[in-house]
Amino acid sequence: MQTITVLGATGSIGCSTIDVILRHPDKYRVFAISGNKQIDKLMKQAKQCAARYVVLSDVHQYDDAVKKAAEYQVDSEILCGPKALEEVSSAPEVTTVMAAIVGAAGLLPTLAAVRAGKRVLLANKEALVMSGALFIEAANQSGAKILPIDSEHNAIFQCLPDNFVYGNLAASGIKQILLTGSGGPFRTRELDTFNSITVDEACAHPNWSMGRKITVDSATMMNKGLEFIEACWLFGASVDDITVVLHPQSVIHSMVQYNDGSVIAQMGNPDMRTPIAYGLSWPERIEAGVAQLDFAKMQSLSFDSPCYQRYPNLKLAIDACASGQAATTRLNAANEIAVASFLAGKIGFNDITRVNEETLNGMEPMQVSSLQQILEEDRKAREIADGLVRGLI
Ligand code: NDP
Ligand code: MG
């Protein structure tokens, strides 16, 4: 029996996680769930999965949350604030933590789970983008098992050989990792119309249903850039070990190419319950509620290379990855500000690239190693990006 904390339970990944958990009451029980703004939804979930603790991210939400708990007749204990998030991620009773808070807000509770040696189902890619070296080192020290939930990384994980050596792909006979991406909703749109892209257009992903931030990241392909960085840390790969492949149908979720010419791909319908179920049940397999691929009905599969003129954010991220931890932390921070500003209607679609690029250009290269330095670079980059956004309004 695994005892699970679901961070970011009210989000897209959080809801899919609870869906899979509730299919297997004999295997999983919920310890704590967390949310940010959607208190009603969180209370309904608390009742549904009999969570022992319900955590709101802001300490000021306590009175409101207690009132709502009474309204929904929820027996769970209410906790609030960042420290509470860390506590329910590291509590001794907890075996497993689903890290599905969006953005940098997920870093500290995810790290707390890693440091406490939990089985960590990692959806929150931003945590790894910000703190890769520290994160992996903490997992090595505590014995935490990191199971990638991002569909591409979960696919790669499934395609790796039994004798895989972290940080030495060649020793495992691997030629390269092929990281697939659909190319998002603007794969064929005229480049000179990108300026007029609306929020609704950017939030309409052709294949996946996800939270708004990652959906915009998919439209700019910053998501693939963040995934590129994530893959480097998860598998100990270098920039030259990974190639991004456009695959518009999102049936293949990524591949591993071997020295002997073999390519192993993981396929399935685009439904996050598949990687979530694999993370929960690894090394076994459980039913996830996902429709099976029907090859008789499947459209043809196509592939292409991404063009950096169309996807400049992908290039920014790969360059940042080559540059090091300070650059990836700063890029992630700038991008969070830029995407939030785009979603709020303050800046245009092309301005996202502008803010990301100018934030990076406005900061001197440096080495970061401690958590304190990472948080400081994150703060400074947000300040610069905020200033750039104000200049664009
Ligand atoms: P959503 O926006 O749907 O959900 C985000 C969750 O985080 C919600 O529970 C939200 O609470 C909570 N949250 C938001 N801001 C804060 C904050 N400041 N402090 C604490 N909690 C907060 O996102 P997704 O589920 O789509 O994505 C979650 C993570 O998983 C992201 O890192 C994303 O990149 C990654 N991921 C998602 C995939 C997907 O298919 N959705 C695929 C692969 C990776 P509330 O809703 O109550 O405000
Ligand atoms: Mg992904």
PDB file of N, CA, C and O and ligand atoms in Angstrom, residues 7-14 34-39 42 56-57 85 99-103 105-106 123-126 149-152 208-214 217 223 227 272, ligand 1:
ATOM      1  N   LEU A   7       0.595  16.971  -4.583  1.00  0.00           N
ATOM      2  CA  LEU A   7       0.802  18.425  -4.628  1.00  0.00           C
ATOM      3  C   LEU A   7       0.216  18.942  -5.937  1.00  0.00           C
ATOM      4  O   LEU A   7       0.514  18.405  -7.001  1.00  0.00           O
ATOM      5  N   GLY A   8      -0.622  19.972  -5.848  1.00  0.00           N
ATOM      6  CA  GLY A   8      -1.263  20.483  -7.072  1.00  0.00           C
ATOM      7  C   GLY A   8      -2.428  19.608  -7.489  1.00  0.00           C
ATOM      8  O   GLY A   8      -2.658  19.373  -8.675  1.00  0.00           O
ATOM      9  N   ALA A   9      -3.191  19.126  -6.479  1.00  0.00           N
ATOM     10  CA  ALA A   9      -4.276  18.163  -6.752  1.00  0.00           C
ATOM     11  C   ALA A   9      -5.372  18.751  -7.636  1.00  0.00           C
ATOM     12  O   ALA A   9      -6.019  18.027  -8.399  1.00  0.00           O
ATOM     13  N   THR A  10      -5.601  20.060  -7.542  1.00  0.00           N
ATOM     14  CA  THR A  10      -6.716  20.670  -8.281  1.00  0.00           C
ATOM     15  C   THR A  10      -6.392  20.911  -9.754  1.00  0.00           C
ATOM     16  O   THR A  10      -7.273  21.291 -10.525  1.00  0.00           O
ATOM     17  N   GLY A  11      -5.146  20.706 -10.149  1.00  0.00           N
ATOM     18  CA  GLY A  11      -4.762  20.967 -11.544  1.00  0.00           C
ATOM     19  C   GLY A  11      -5.040  19.780 -12.452  1.00  0.00           C
ATOM     20  O   GLY A  11      -5.612  18.765 -12.034  1.00  0.00           O
ATOM     21  N   SER A  12      -4.617  19.923 -13.687  1.00  0.00           N
ATOM     22  CA  SER A  12      -4.859  18.904 -14.697  1.00  0.00           C
ATOM     23  C   SER A  12      -4.190  17.573 -14.313  1.00  0.00           C
ATOM     24  O   SER A  12      -4.828  16.508 -14.310  1.00  0.00           O
ATOM     25  N   ILE A  13      -2.913  17.611 -13.952  1.00  0.00           N
ATOM     26  CA  ILE A  13      -2.207  16.386 -13.542  1.00  0.00           C
ATOM     27  C   ILE A  13      -2.758  15.865 -12.215  1.00  0.00           C
ATOM     28  O   ILE A  13      -2.951  14.660 -12.036  1.00  0.00           O
ATOM     29  N   GLY A  14      -3.038  16.791 -11.301  1.00  0.00           N
ATOM     30  CA  GLY A  14      -3.565  16.394  -9.993  1.00  0.00           C
ATOM     31  C   GLY A  14      -4.868  15.627 -10.137  1.00  0.00           C
ATOM     32  O   GLY A  14      -5.052  14.566  -9.526  1.00  0.00           O
ATOM     33  N   SER A  34      -3.032  19.185  -2.129  1.00  0.00           N
ATOM     34  CA  SER A  34      -2.832  20.634  -2.032  1.00  0.00           C
ATOM     35  C   SER A  34      -3.434  21.357  -3.230  1.00  0.00           C
ATOM     36  O   SER A  34      -3.564  20.795  -4.315  1.00  0.00           O
ATOM     37  N   GLY A  35      -3.816  22.618  -2.970  1.00  0.00           N
ATOM     38  CA  GLY A  35      -4.331  23.479  -4.034  1.00  0.00           C
ATOM     39  C   GLY A  35      -3.941  24.910  -3.747  1.00  0.00           C
ATOM     40  O   GLY A  35      -3.347  25.217  -2.701  1.00  0.00           O
ATOM     41  N   ASN A  36      -4.304  25.778  -4.674  1.00  0.00           N
ATOM     42  CA  ASN A  36      -3.945  27.186  -4.517  1.00  0.00           C
ATOM     43  C   ASN A  36      -5.203  28.051  -4.472  1.00  0.00           C
ATOM     44  O   ASN A  36      -5.616  28.491  -3.408  1.00  0.00           O
ATOM     45  N   LYS A  37      -5.855  28.224  -5.628  1.00  0.00           N
ATOM     46  CA  LYS A  37      -7.036  29.098  -5.689  1.00  0.00           C
ATOM     47  C   LYS A  37      -8.364  28.335  -5.618  1.00  0.00           C
ATOM     48  O   LYS A  37      -9.363  28.876  -5.153  1.00  0.00           O
ATOM     49  N   GLN A  38      -8.376  27.118  -6.099  1.00  0.00           N
ATOM     50  CA  GLN A  38      -9.658  26.403  -6.253  1.00  0.00           C
ATOM     51  C   GLN A  38     -10.047  25.641  -4.976  1.00  0.00           C
ATOM     52  O   GLN A  38      -9.966  24.419  -4.922  1.00  0.00           O
ATOM     53  N   ILE A  39     -10.514  26.394  -3.982  1.00  0.00           N
ATOM     54  CA  ILE A  39     -10.791  25.780  -2.676  1.00  0.00           C
ATOM     55  C   ILE A  39     -11.984  24.816  -2.735  1.00  0.00           C
ATOM     56  O   ILE A  39     -11.939  23.729  -2.157  1.00  0.00           O
ATOM     57  N   LEU A  42     -10.932  21.589  -4.237  1.00  0.00           N
ATOM     58  CA  LEU A  42     -10.042  20.878  -3.314  1.00  0.00           C
ATOM     59  C   LEU A  42     -10.844  20.160  -2.228  1.00  0.00           C
ATOM     60  O   LEU A  42     -10.550  19.017  -1.870  1.00  0.00           O
ATOM     61  N   LEU A  56      -3.562  24.435   1.708  1.00  0.00           N
ATOM     62  CA  LEU A  56      -3.637  25.614   0.837  1.00  0.00           C
ATOM     63  C   LEU A  56      -2.276  26.297   0.861  1.00  0.00           C
ATOM     64  O   LEU A  56      -1.619  26.325   1.897  1.00  0.00           O
ATOM     65  N   SER A  57      -1.887  26.851  -0.281  1.00  0.00           N
ATOM     66  CA  SER A  57      -0.504  27.335  -0.377  1.00  0.00           C
ATOM     67  C   SER A  57      -0.263  28.645   0.369  1.00  0.00           C
ATOM     68  O   SER A  57       0.867  28.963   0.703  1.00  0.00           O
ATOM     69  N   LEU A  85       3.283  22.690   3.043  1.00  0.00           N
ATOM     70  CA  LEU A  85       3.487  21.914   1.805  1.00  0.00           C
ATOM     71  C   LEU A  85       4.714  21.019   1.939  1.00  0.00           C
ATOM     72  O   LEU A  85       4.714  19.863   1.509  1.00  0.00           O
ATOM     73  N   ALA A  99       4.431  15.388  -7.581  1.00  0.00           N
ATOM     74  CA  ALA A  99       4.824  16.802  -7.624  1.00  0.00           C
ATOM     75  C   ALA A  99       4.176  17.444  -8.846  1.00  0.00           C
ATOM     76  O   ALA A  99       4.725  17.400  -9.939  1.00  0.00           O
ATOM     77  N   ALA A 100       2.996  18.025  -8.652  1.00  0.00           N
ATOM     78  CA  ALA A 100       2.247  18.566  -9.798  1.00  0.00           C
ATOM     79  C   ALA A 100       1.780  20.002  -9.568  1.00  0.00           C
ATOM     80  O   ALA A 100       0.770  20.427 -10.112  1.00  0.00           O
ATOM     81  N   ILE A 101       2.544  20.742  -8.760  1.00  0.00           N
ATOM     82  CA  ILE A 101       2.311  22.189  -8.686  1.00  0.00           C
ATOM     83  C   ILE A 101       2.952  22.771  -9.933  1.00  0.00           C
ATOM     84  O   ILE A 101       3.991  22.284 -10.393  1.00  0.00           O
ATOM     85  N   VAL A 102       2.353  23.808 -10.500  1.00  0.00           N
ATOM     86  CA  VAL A 102       2.949  24.394 -11.704  1.00  0.00           C
ATOM     87  C   VAL A 102       3.986  25.459 -11.314  1.00  0.00           C
ATOM     88  O   VAL A 102       3.790  26.212 -10.367  1.00  0.00           O
ATOM     89  N   GLY A 103       5.107  25.449 -12.023  1.00  0.00           N
ATOM     90  CA  GLY A 103       6.095  26.519 -11.892  1.00  0.00           C
ATOM     91  C   GLY A 103       7.007  26.417 -10.689  1.00  0.00           C
ATOM     92  O   GLY A 103       7.041  25.405  -9.973  1.00  0.00           O
ATOM     93  N   ALA A 105       6.861  27.606  -7.866  1.00  0.00           N
ATOM     94  CA  ALA A 105       6.189  27.393  -6.572  1.00  0.00           C
ATOM     95  C   ALA A 105       6.310  25.945  -6.122  1.00  0.00           C
ATOM     96  O   ALA A 105       6.198  25.643  -4.934  1.00  0.00           O
ATOM     97  N   GLY A 106       6.560  25.043  -7.062  1.00  0.00           N
ATOM     98  CA  GLY A 106       6.662  23.622  -6.718  1.00  0.00           C
ATOM     99  C   GLY A 106       8.036  23.207  -6.240  1.00  0.00           C
ATOM    100  O   GLY A 106       8.212  22.087  -5.751  1.00  0.00           O
ATOM    101  N   ALA A 123       6.103  15.650 -12.081  1.00  0.00           N
ATOM    102  CA  ALA A 123       5.452  16.344 -13.204  1.00  0.00           C
ATOM    103  C   ALA A 123       6.014  17.761 -13.302  1.00  0.00           C
ATOM    104  O   ALA A 123       6.208  18.290 -14.400  1.00  0.00           O
ATOM    105  N   ASN A 124       6.303  18.363 -12.151  1.00  0.00           N
ATOM    106  CA  ASN A 124       6.751  19.755 -12.078  1.00  0.00           C
ATOM    107  C   ASN A 124       8.166  19.914 -12.652  1.00  0.00           C
ATOM    108  O   ASN A 124       9.161  19.937 -11.947  1.00  0.00           O
ATOM    109  N   LYS A 125       8.240  20.034 -13.983  1.00  0.00           N
ATOM    110  CA  LYS A 125       9.550  20.088 -14.654  1.00  0.00           C
ATOM    111  C   LYS A 125      10.343  21.324 -14.249  1.00  0.00           C
ATOM    112  O   LYS A 125      11.572  21.331 -14.257  1.00  0.00           O
ATOM    113  N   GLU A 126       9.625  22.413 -13.888  1.00  0.00           N
ATOM    114  CA  GLU A 126      10.316  23.659 -13.564  1.00  0.00           C
ATOM    115  C   GLU A 126      11.278  23.476 -12.378  1.00  0.00           C
ATOM    116  O   GLU A 126      12.324  24.124 -12.332  1.00  0.00           O
ATOM    117  N   ILE A 149       7.071  11.870 -14.869  1.00  0.00           N
ATOM    118  CA  ILE A 149       5.658  11.821 -15.263  1.00  0.00           C
ATOM    119  C   ILE A 149       5.425  12.554 -16.587  1.00  0.00           C
ATOM    120  O   ILE A 149       4.539  12.197 -17.355  1.00  0.00           O
ATOM    121  N   ASP A 150       6.227  13.561 -16.872  1.00  0.00           N
ATOM    122  CA  ASP A 150       6.134  14.230 -18.170  1.00  0.00           C
ATOM    123  C   ASP A 150       6.120  13.112 -19.212  1.00  0.00           C
ATOM    124  O   ASP A 150       6.964  12.199 -19.156  1.00  0.00           O
ATOM    125  N   SER A 151       5.175  13.144 -20.152  1.00  0.00           N
ATOM    126  CA  SER A 151       4.947  11.965 -21.005  1.00  0.00           C
ATOM    127  C   SER A 151       6.198  11.560 -21.781  1.00  0.00           C
ATOM    128  O   SER A 151       6.481  10.371 -21.943  1.00  0.00           O
ATOM    129  N   GLU A 152       6.982  12.562 -22.237  1.00  0.00           N
ATOM    130  CA  GLU A 152       8.189  12.258 -23.022  1.00  0.00           C
ATOM    131  C   GLU A 152       9.219  11.535 -22.163  1.00  0.00           C
ATOM    132  O   GLU A 152       9.845  10.572 -22.601  1.00  0.00           O
ATOM    133  N   TRP A 208      -3.385  17.644 -26.555  1.00  0.00           N
ATOM    134  CA  TRP A 208      -3.374  17.431 -25.107  1.00  0.00           C
ATOM    135  C   TRP A 208      -4.262  18.446 -24.394  1.00  0.00           C
ATOM    136  O   TRP A 208      -4.310  19.609 -24.786  1.00  0.00           O
ATOM    137  N   SER A 209      -4.907  17.997 -23.295  1.00  0.00           N
ATOM    138  CA  SER A 209      -5.645  18.917 -22.439  1.00  0.00           C
ATOM    139  C   SER A 209      -4.812  19.120 -21.171  1.00  0.00           C
ATOM    140  O   SER A 209      -4.560  18.182 -20.422  1.00  0.00           O
ATOM    141  N   MET A 210      -4.358  20.371 -20.941  1.00  0.00           N
ATOM    142  CA  MET A 210      -3.396  20.623 -19.842  1.00  0.00           C
ATOM    143  C   MET A 210      -3.711  21.970 -19.185  1.00  0.00           C
ATOM    144  O   MET A 210      -4.564  22.715 -19.653  1.00  0.00           O
ATOM    145  N   GLY A 211      -2.975  22.313 -18.134  1.00  0.00           N
ATOM    146  CA  GLY A 211      -3.107  23.629 -17.506  1.00  0.00           C
ATOM    147  C   GLY A 211      -2.703  24.731 -18.489  1.00  0.00           C
ATOM    148  O   GLY A 211      -2.059  24.463 -19.500  1.00  0.00           O
ATOM    149  N   ARG A 212      -3.088  25.975 -18.163  1.00  0.00           N
ATOM    150  CA  ARG A 212      -2.896  27.067 -19.121  1.00  0.00           C
ATOM    151  C   ARG A 212      -1.420  27.418 -19.343  1.00  0.00           C
ATOM    152  O   ARG A 212      -0.998  27.720 -20.452  1.00  0.00           O
ATOM    153  N   LYS A 213      -0.612  27.359 -18.285  1.00  0.00           N
ATOM    154  CA  LYS A 213       0.790  27.763 -18.455  1.00  0.00           C
ATOM    155  C   LYS A 213       1.502  26.809 -19.399  1.00  0.00           C
ATOM    156  O   LYS A 213       2.165  27.231 -20.352  1.00  0.00           O
ATOM    157  N   ILE A 214       1.381  25.516 -19.165  1.00  0.00           N
ATOM    158  CA  ILE A 214       2.082  24.548 -20.017  1.00  0.00           C
ATOM    159  C   ILE A 214       1.487  24.548 -21.430  1.00  0.00           C
ATOM    160  O   ILE A 214       2.201  24.295 -22.406  1.00  0.00           O
ATOM    161  N   ASP A 217       3.223  27.317 -23.091  1.00  0.00           N
ATOM    162  CA  ASP A 217       4.599  26.845 -23.311  1.00  0.00           C
ATOM    163  C   ASP A 217       4.672  25.877 -24.498  1.00  0.00           C
ATOM    164  O   ASP A 217       5.686  25.819 -25.200  1.00  0.00           O
ATOM    165  N   ASN A 223       7.970  24.706 -23.814  1.00  0.00           N
ATOM    166  CA  ASN A 223       7.768  23.451 -23.087  1.00  0.00           C
ATOM    167  C   ASN A 223       8.789  22.401 -23.521  1.00  0.00           C
ATOM    168  O   ASN A 223       9.371  21.713 -22.686  1.00  0.00           O
ATOM    169  N   GLU A 227      11.679  20.711 -21.364  1.00  0.00           N
ATOM    170  CA  GLU A 227      11.785  19.239 -21.344  1.00  0.00           C
ATOM    171  C   GLU A 227      13.186  18.781 -21.761  1.00  0.00           C
ATOM    172  O   GLU A 227      13.670  17.742 -21.292  1.00  0.00           O
ATOM    173  N   MET A 272      -2.602  11.698 -19.944  1.00  0.00           N
ATOM    174  CA  MET A 272      -1.560  11.687 -18.909  1.00  0.00           C
ATOM    175  C   MET A 272      -1.761  10.587 -17.865  1.00  0.00           C
ATOM    176  O   MET A 272      -0.873  10.312 -17.065  1.00  0.00           O
TER     177      MET A 272
HETATM  178  P1  NDP B   1      -2.502  23.323 -13.697  1.00  0.00           P
HETATM  179  O1  NDP B   1      -2.403  24.772 -13.909  1.00  0.00           O
HETATM  180  O2  NDP B   1      -3.664  22.585 -14.252  1.00  0.00           O
HETATM  181  O3  NDP B   1      -2.440  22.984 -12.120  1.00  0.00           O
HETATM  182  C1  NDP B   1      -1.467  23.574 -11.309  1.00  0.00           C
HETATM  183  C2  NDP B   1      -1.644  23.164  -9.867  1.00  0.00           C
HETATM  184  O4  NDP B   1      -0.732  23.919  -9.062  1.00  0.00           O
HETATM  185  C3  NDP B   1      -3.024  23.462  -9.297  1.00  0.00           C
HETATM  186  O5  NDP B   1      -3.337  22.533  -8.302  1.00  0.00           O
HETATM  187  C4  NDP B   1      -2.850  24.852  -8.683  1.00  0.00           C
HETATM  188  O6  NDP B   1      -3.819  25.156  -7.685  1.00  0.00           O
HETATM  189  C5  NDP B   1      -1.459  24.712  -8.102  1.00  0.00           C
HETATM  190  N1  NDP B   1      -0.767  25.979  -7.962  1.00  0.00           N
HETATM  191  C6  NDP B   1      -0.723  27.011  -8.838  1.00  0.00           C
HETATM  192  N2  NDP B   1       0.032  28.024  -8.352  1.00  0.00           N
HETATM  193  C7  NDP B   1       0.475  27.622  -7.141  1.00  0.00           C
HETATM  194  C8  NDP B   1       1.258  28.232  -6.132  1.00  0.00           C
HETATM  195  N3  NDP B   1       1.747  29.467  -6.270  1.00  0.00           N
HETATM  196  N4  NDP B   1       1.520  27.532  -5.007  1.00  0.00           N
HETATM  197  C9  NDP B   1       1.034  26.287  -4.828  1.00  0.00           C
HETATM  198  N5  NDP B   1       0.250  25.653  -5.749  1.00  0.00           N
HETATM  199  C10 NDP B   1      -0.019  26.319  -6.884  1.00  0.00           C
HETATM  200  O7  NDP B   1      -1.129  22.687 -14.237  1.00  0.00           O
HETATM  201  P2  NDP B   1      -0.857  21.234 -14.839  1.00  0.00           P
HETATM  202  O8  NDP B   1      -1.512  20.194 -13.997  1.00  0.00           O
HETATM  203  O9  NDP B   1      -1.114  21.241 -16.287  1.00  0.00           O
HETATM  204  O10 NDP B   1       0.730  21.130 -14.672  1.00  0.00           O
HETATM  205  C11 NDP B   1       1.333  20.895 -13.418  1.00  0.00           C
HETATM  206  C12 NDP B   1       2.806  20.609 -13.628  1.00  0.00           C
HETATM  207  O11 NDP B   1       2.932  19.406 -14.398  1.00  0.00           O
HETATM  208  C13 NDP B   1       3.536  21.704 -14.440  1.00  0.00           C
HETATM  209  O12 NDP B   1       4.824  21.838 -13.957  1.00  0.00           O
HETATM  210  C14 NDP B   1       3.555  21.146 -15.863  1.00  0.00           C
HETATM  211  O13 NDP B   1       4.659  21.596 -16.604  1.00  0.00           O
HETATM  212  C15 NDP B   1       3.679  19.645 -15.584  1.00  0.00           C
HETATM  213  N6  NDP B   1       3.133  18.822 -16.659  1.00  0.00           N
HETATM  214  C16 NDP B   1       1.812  18.886 -16.988  1.00  0.00           C
HETATM  215  C17 NDP B   1       1.294  18.110 -18.006  1.00  0.00           C
HETATM  216  C18 NDP B   1      -0.167  18.113 -18.337  1.00  0.00           C
HETATM  217  O14 NDP B   1      -0.593  17.322 -19.167  1.00  0.00           O
HETATM  218  N7  NDP B   1      -0.992  18.950 -17.738  1.00  0.00           N
HETATM  219  C19 NDP B   1       2.163  17.225 -18.800  1.00  0.00           C
HETATM  220  C20 NDP B   1       3.530  17.213 -18.350  1.00  0.00           C
HETATM  221  C21 NDP B   1       3.990  17.984 -17.325  1.00  0.00           C
HETATM  222  P3  NDP B   1      -5.267  25.814  -8.041  1.00  0.00           P
HETATM  223  O15 NDP B   1      -5.740  25.131  -9.286  1.00  0.00           O
HETATM  224  O16 NDP B   1      -6.083  25.460  -6.836  1.00  0.00           O
HETATM  225  O17 NDP B   1      -5.088  27.276  -8.198  1.00  0.00           O
END
